Coordinates of C-alpha atoms in Angstrom, one line a residue:
M1 CA 89.4 140.7 49.2
V2 CA 90.0 144.3 50.8
K3 CA 88.8 143.4 54.5
L4 CA 90.1 146.3 56.8
T5 CA 91.6 149.7 55.9
I6 CA 93.0 152.1 58.2
I7 CA 94.3 155.8 57.5
G8 CA 96.4 157.4 60.1
R9 CA 98.7 160.3 60.6
V10 CA 102.5 159.5 60.5
S11 CA 103.4 162.6 63.0
D12 CA 101.7 160.9 65.9
G13 CA 100.5 157.6 64.7
L14 CA 96.7 158.4 65.2
P15 CA 94.2 156.3 63.2
I16 CA 91.8 158.9 61.7
A17 CA 89.7 156.6 59.7
Q18 CA 88.8 153.0 59.0
G19 CA 85.7 152.8 56.7
P20 CA 82.3 151.5 57.4
R21 CA 82.2 148.5 59.9
Y22 CA 80.3 145.4 58.4
V23 CA 78.3 143.1 60.6
N24 CA 80.3 140.0 59.4
E25 CA 83.6 141.5 60.1
E26 CA 83.1 142.6 63.6
N27 CA 84.6 139.5 65.2
D28 CA 87.6 138.5 67.2
N29 CA 89.6 138.1 64.1
M30 CA 89.2 141.5 62.8
L31 CA 89.7 143.0 66.3
F32 CA 93.2 141.3 66.3
Y33 CA 94.0 142.4 62.9
K34 CA 92.9 145.8 63.7
Q35 CA 95.1 146.0 66.8
Q36 CA 98.0 144.9 64.7
G37 CA 97.3 147.4 62.1
E38 CA 97.5 150.2 64.7
F39 CA 100.6 148.7 66.2
I40 CA 102.3 148.9 62.8
L41 CA 101.0 152.4 62.4
R42 CA 102.8 153.3 65.7
E43 CA 106.0 151.9 64.5
I44 CA 105.9 153.7 61.3
S45 CA 105.2 156.8 63.3
R46 CA 108.4 156.2 65.3
G47 CA 110.5 155.9 62.3
V48 CA 111.1 152.1 62.8
L49 CA 109.7 151.2 59.6
S50 CA 110.4 153.8 56.8
P51 CA 109.6 152.3 53.4
S52 CA 107.0 154.3 51.6
K53 CA 105.6 151.1 50.4
M54 CA 105.7 147.9 51.9
S55 CA 103.8 144.6 52.9
I56 CA 103.8 142.8 56.2
R57 CA 102.7 139.1 56.3
I58 CA 100.4 138.1 59.0
D59 CA 99.0 134.4 59.1
H60 CA 97.5 133.9 55.6
H61 CA 97.0 137.5 55.1
C62 CA 98.9 140.8 54.3
F63 CA 99.0 144.2 55.4
Y64 CA 99.9 146.8 52.8
F65 CA 101.0 150.3 53.5
L66 CA 101.5 153.4 51.5
V67 CA 103.0 156.4 53.2
D68 CA 102.9 159.8 51.6
N69 CA 102.7 163.3 52.6
G70 CA 102.3 162.8 56.3
F71 CA 99.6 160.1 56.0
C72 CA 99.7 156.3 56.2
Y73 CA 97.1 154.3 54.0
S74 CA 96.9 150.6 55.1
T75 CA 94.7 147.8 54.2
L76 CA 94.5 144.0 55.0
C77 CA 93.9 141.5 52.3
E78 CA 94.2 137.9 51.8
S79 CA 97.5 136.8 50.5
S80 CA 96.3 135.9 47.1
Y81 CA 94.8 139.2 46.5
P82 CA 96.7 140.9 43.6
R83 CA 99.3 143.3 45.0
K84 CA 99.0 145.8 42.1
L85 CA 95.3 146.1 42.8
V86 CA 96.1 146.9 46.5
F87 CA 98.3 149.9 45.8
Q88 CA 95.9 151.0 43.2
Y89 CA 93.2 151.0 46.1
L90 CA 95.6 152.9 48.5
Q91 CA 96.3 155.4 45.8
D92 CA 92.7 156.1 45.2
L93 CA 92.4 156.6 48.9
Q94 CA 95.3 159.0 48.8
R95 CA 93.9 161.0 45.8
E96 CA 90.6 161.5 47.7
L97 CA 92.3 162.6 51.2
E98 CA 94.4 165.0 49.4
K99 CA 91.2 166.9 48.3
V100 CA 90.2 167.5 51.9
E101 CA 91.1 170.7 53.5
P102 CA 94.5 170.0 55.4
R103 CA 93.3 171.8 58.6
T104 CA 90.3 169.4 58.7
V105 CA 92.5 166.3 59.4
E106 CA 95.3 168.2 61.1
T107 CA 93.0 169.2 64.0
I108 CA 91.5 165.5 64.6
T109 CA 92.5 164.4 68.3
R110 CA 90.5 161.4 68.7
P111 CA 90.9 157.9 66.9
Y112 CA 88.7 157.2 64.0
S113 CA 86.8 160.5 64.3
F114 CA 87.1 161.5 60.6
I115 CA 83.8 159.6 60.2
R116 CA 82.7 161.5 57.1
F117 CA 85.7 160.0 55.2
D118 CA 84.5 156.5 56.1
T119 CA 81.9 156.6 53.4
V120 CA 84.6 157.5 50.9
I121 CA 86.7 154.6 51.9
G122 CA 83.5 152.3 51.7
N123 CA 82.7 153.5 48.2
I124 CA 86.1 153.1 46.9
R125 CA 86.5 149.5 48.7
K126 CA 83.6 148.3 46.9
Q127 CA 85.2 148.8 43.5
Y128 CA 88.1 146.4 44.7
L129 CA 86.2 143.7 46.2
D130 CA 86.0 141.5 43.1
T131 CA 89.1 141.2 41.1
R132 CA 87.4 139.9 38.2
T133 CA 85.3 142.8 37.3
Q134 CA 86.3 144.5 34.1
A135 CA 87.5 147.7 35.6
N136 CA 90.0 145.8 37.8
L137 CA 91.2 143.4 35.0
S138 CA 91.8 146.5 33.1
K139 CA 94.0 147.8 35.8
L140 CA 95.9 144.7 36.2
N141 CA 96.5 144.4 32.4
A142 CA 97.6 148.2 32.1
N143 CA 100.2 147.3 34.9
R144 CA 101.2 143.8 33.6
R145 CA 104.6 144.8 33.1
Q146 CA 105.2 147.2 35.9
E147 CA 106.9 145.7 38.7
L148 CA 106.1 147.1 42.3
D149 CA 109.4 147.6 44.4
I150 CA 108.0 146.6 47.9
I151 CA 109.7 145.5 50.8
T152 CA 107.8 142.5 52.5
E153 CA 108.4 141.6 56.2
D154 CA 106.8 139.2 58.7
L155 CA 105.0 140.7 61.6
S156 CA 106.4 138.4 64.0
K157 CA 109.8 139.8 63.2
I158 CA 109.0 143.4 63.6
I159 CA 107.4 142.3 67.0
E160 CA 110.7 140.5 67.9
N161 CA 112.8 143.7 67.1
K162 CA 110.3 145.9 69.2
R163 CA 110.9 143.7 72.1
N164 CA 114.7 143.6 71.6
S165 CA 114.7 147.5 71.3
E166 CA 112.7 147.9 74.6
I167 CA 114.9 145.5 76.4
L168 CA 118.1 147.6 75.0
E169 CA 116.4 150.9 76.1
K170 CA 116.0 149.3 79.7
V171 CA 119.5 148.2 79.9
L172 CA 120.6 151.6 78.7
L173 CA 118.4 153.6 81.1
S174 CA 119.5 151.3 84.1
S175 CA 123.1 152.0 83.2
G176 CA 122.6 155.7 82.8
N177 CA 120.8 156.0 86.4
E178 CA 123.7 154.2 88.0
S179 CA 126.2 156.5 86.3
S180 CA 124.1 159.5 87.3
I181 CA 124.1 158.7 90.9
W182 CA 127.9 157.9 91.4
C183 CA 129.1 160.8 88.9
S184 CA 126.5 163.4 89.9
P185 CA 127.7 166.9 90.8
C186 CA 125.7 166.6 94.0
L187 CA 127.7 163.6 95.1
E188 CA 130.9 165.4 94.2
V189 CA 130.0 168.4 96.5
V190 CA 129.3 166.0 99.5
A191 CA 132.4 164.2 98.9
L192 CA 134.6 167.4 98.8
K193 CA 132.9 168.6 102.1
W194 CA 132.8 165.5 104.2
T195 CA 136.2 164.0 103.1
P196 CA 138.5 166.3 105.3
I197 CA 136.1 166.0 108.3
T198 CA 136.3 162.1 107.9
I199 CA 140.2 162.3 107.7
I200 CA 140.5 164.4 110.8
L201 CA 138.1 162.1 112.8
L202 CA 140.1 159.1 111.8
V203 CA 143.3 160.6 112.8
A204 CA 141.8 161.7 116.1
I205 CA 140.8 158.1 116.7
V206 CA 144.1 156.6 115.9
L207 CA 145.8 159.1 118.2
L208 CA 143.4 158.4 120.8
W209 CA 144.0 154.7 120.6
S210 CA 147.7 155.1 120.6
Y211 CA 147.5 157.2 123.8
I212 CA 145.5 154.6 125.6
I213 CA 147.8 151.9 124.6
L214 CA 150.7 153.7 125.8
S215 CA 149.1 154.6 129.3
E216 CA 148.3 150.9 130.0
Y217 CA 152.0 150.1 129.0
V218 CA 153.4 152.8 131.4
V219 CA 151.2 151.7 134.2
V220 CA 152.1 148.1 133.9

């Protein structure tokens, strides 16, 4: 069953549409899955996840993603839902979005504000709720011999890679800050200015100390 759909821009990772919200889906689990879908969209936007088609396992569900022409089409389904039907669904969404004037979606600045496309998503979604309809069985039979080249990953692995990347960035940033302090042009100017003065002061102190010692020796 198609449970959640998110369409977003790849350029900035902004989710622009999600389809109608249903009462029985507005619960903590759906909110969790929605947050994970938005997280994956941001990772795709950052270029961390680059395949044009992929599936990501999460609990007993799967997120499926289709990236094309600057947009990411994603949906959450139960793991048992036929994968070929999933991508037929996402391709239908893609075709409908391509009919929209490009400037309309390019100027969207707020998440999920492309509300008029929610109705389109809802209408297409209804066609894929039941895999046993004649239309869906025909789609499966028509593509029976076609194998989908899909990369599949676990969400936990993606999150772990994200954390490792953040730790590495912090280490490099810390190392860069130290290097910039000690090797900065400003510090070099200060060193060139004060080093001769410091040497002169040290020489003067040594000479004064030697004079005092010699004076005491002569007096004795």
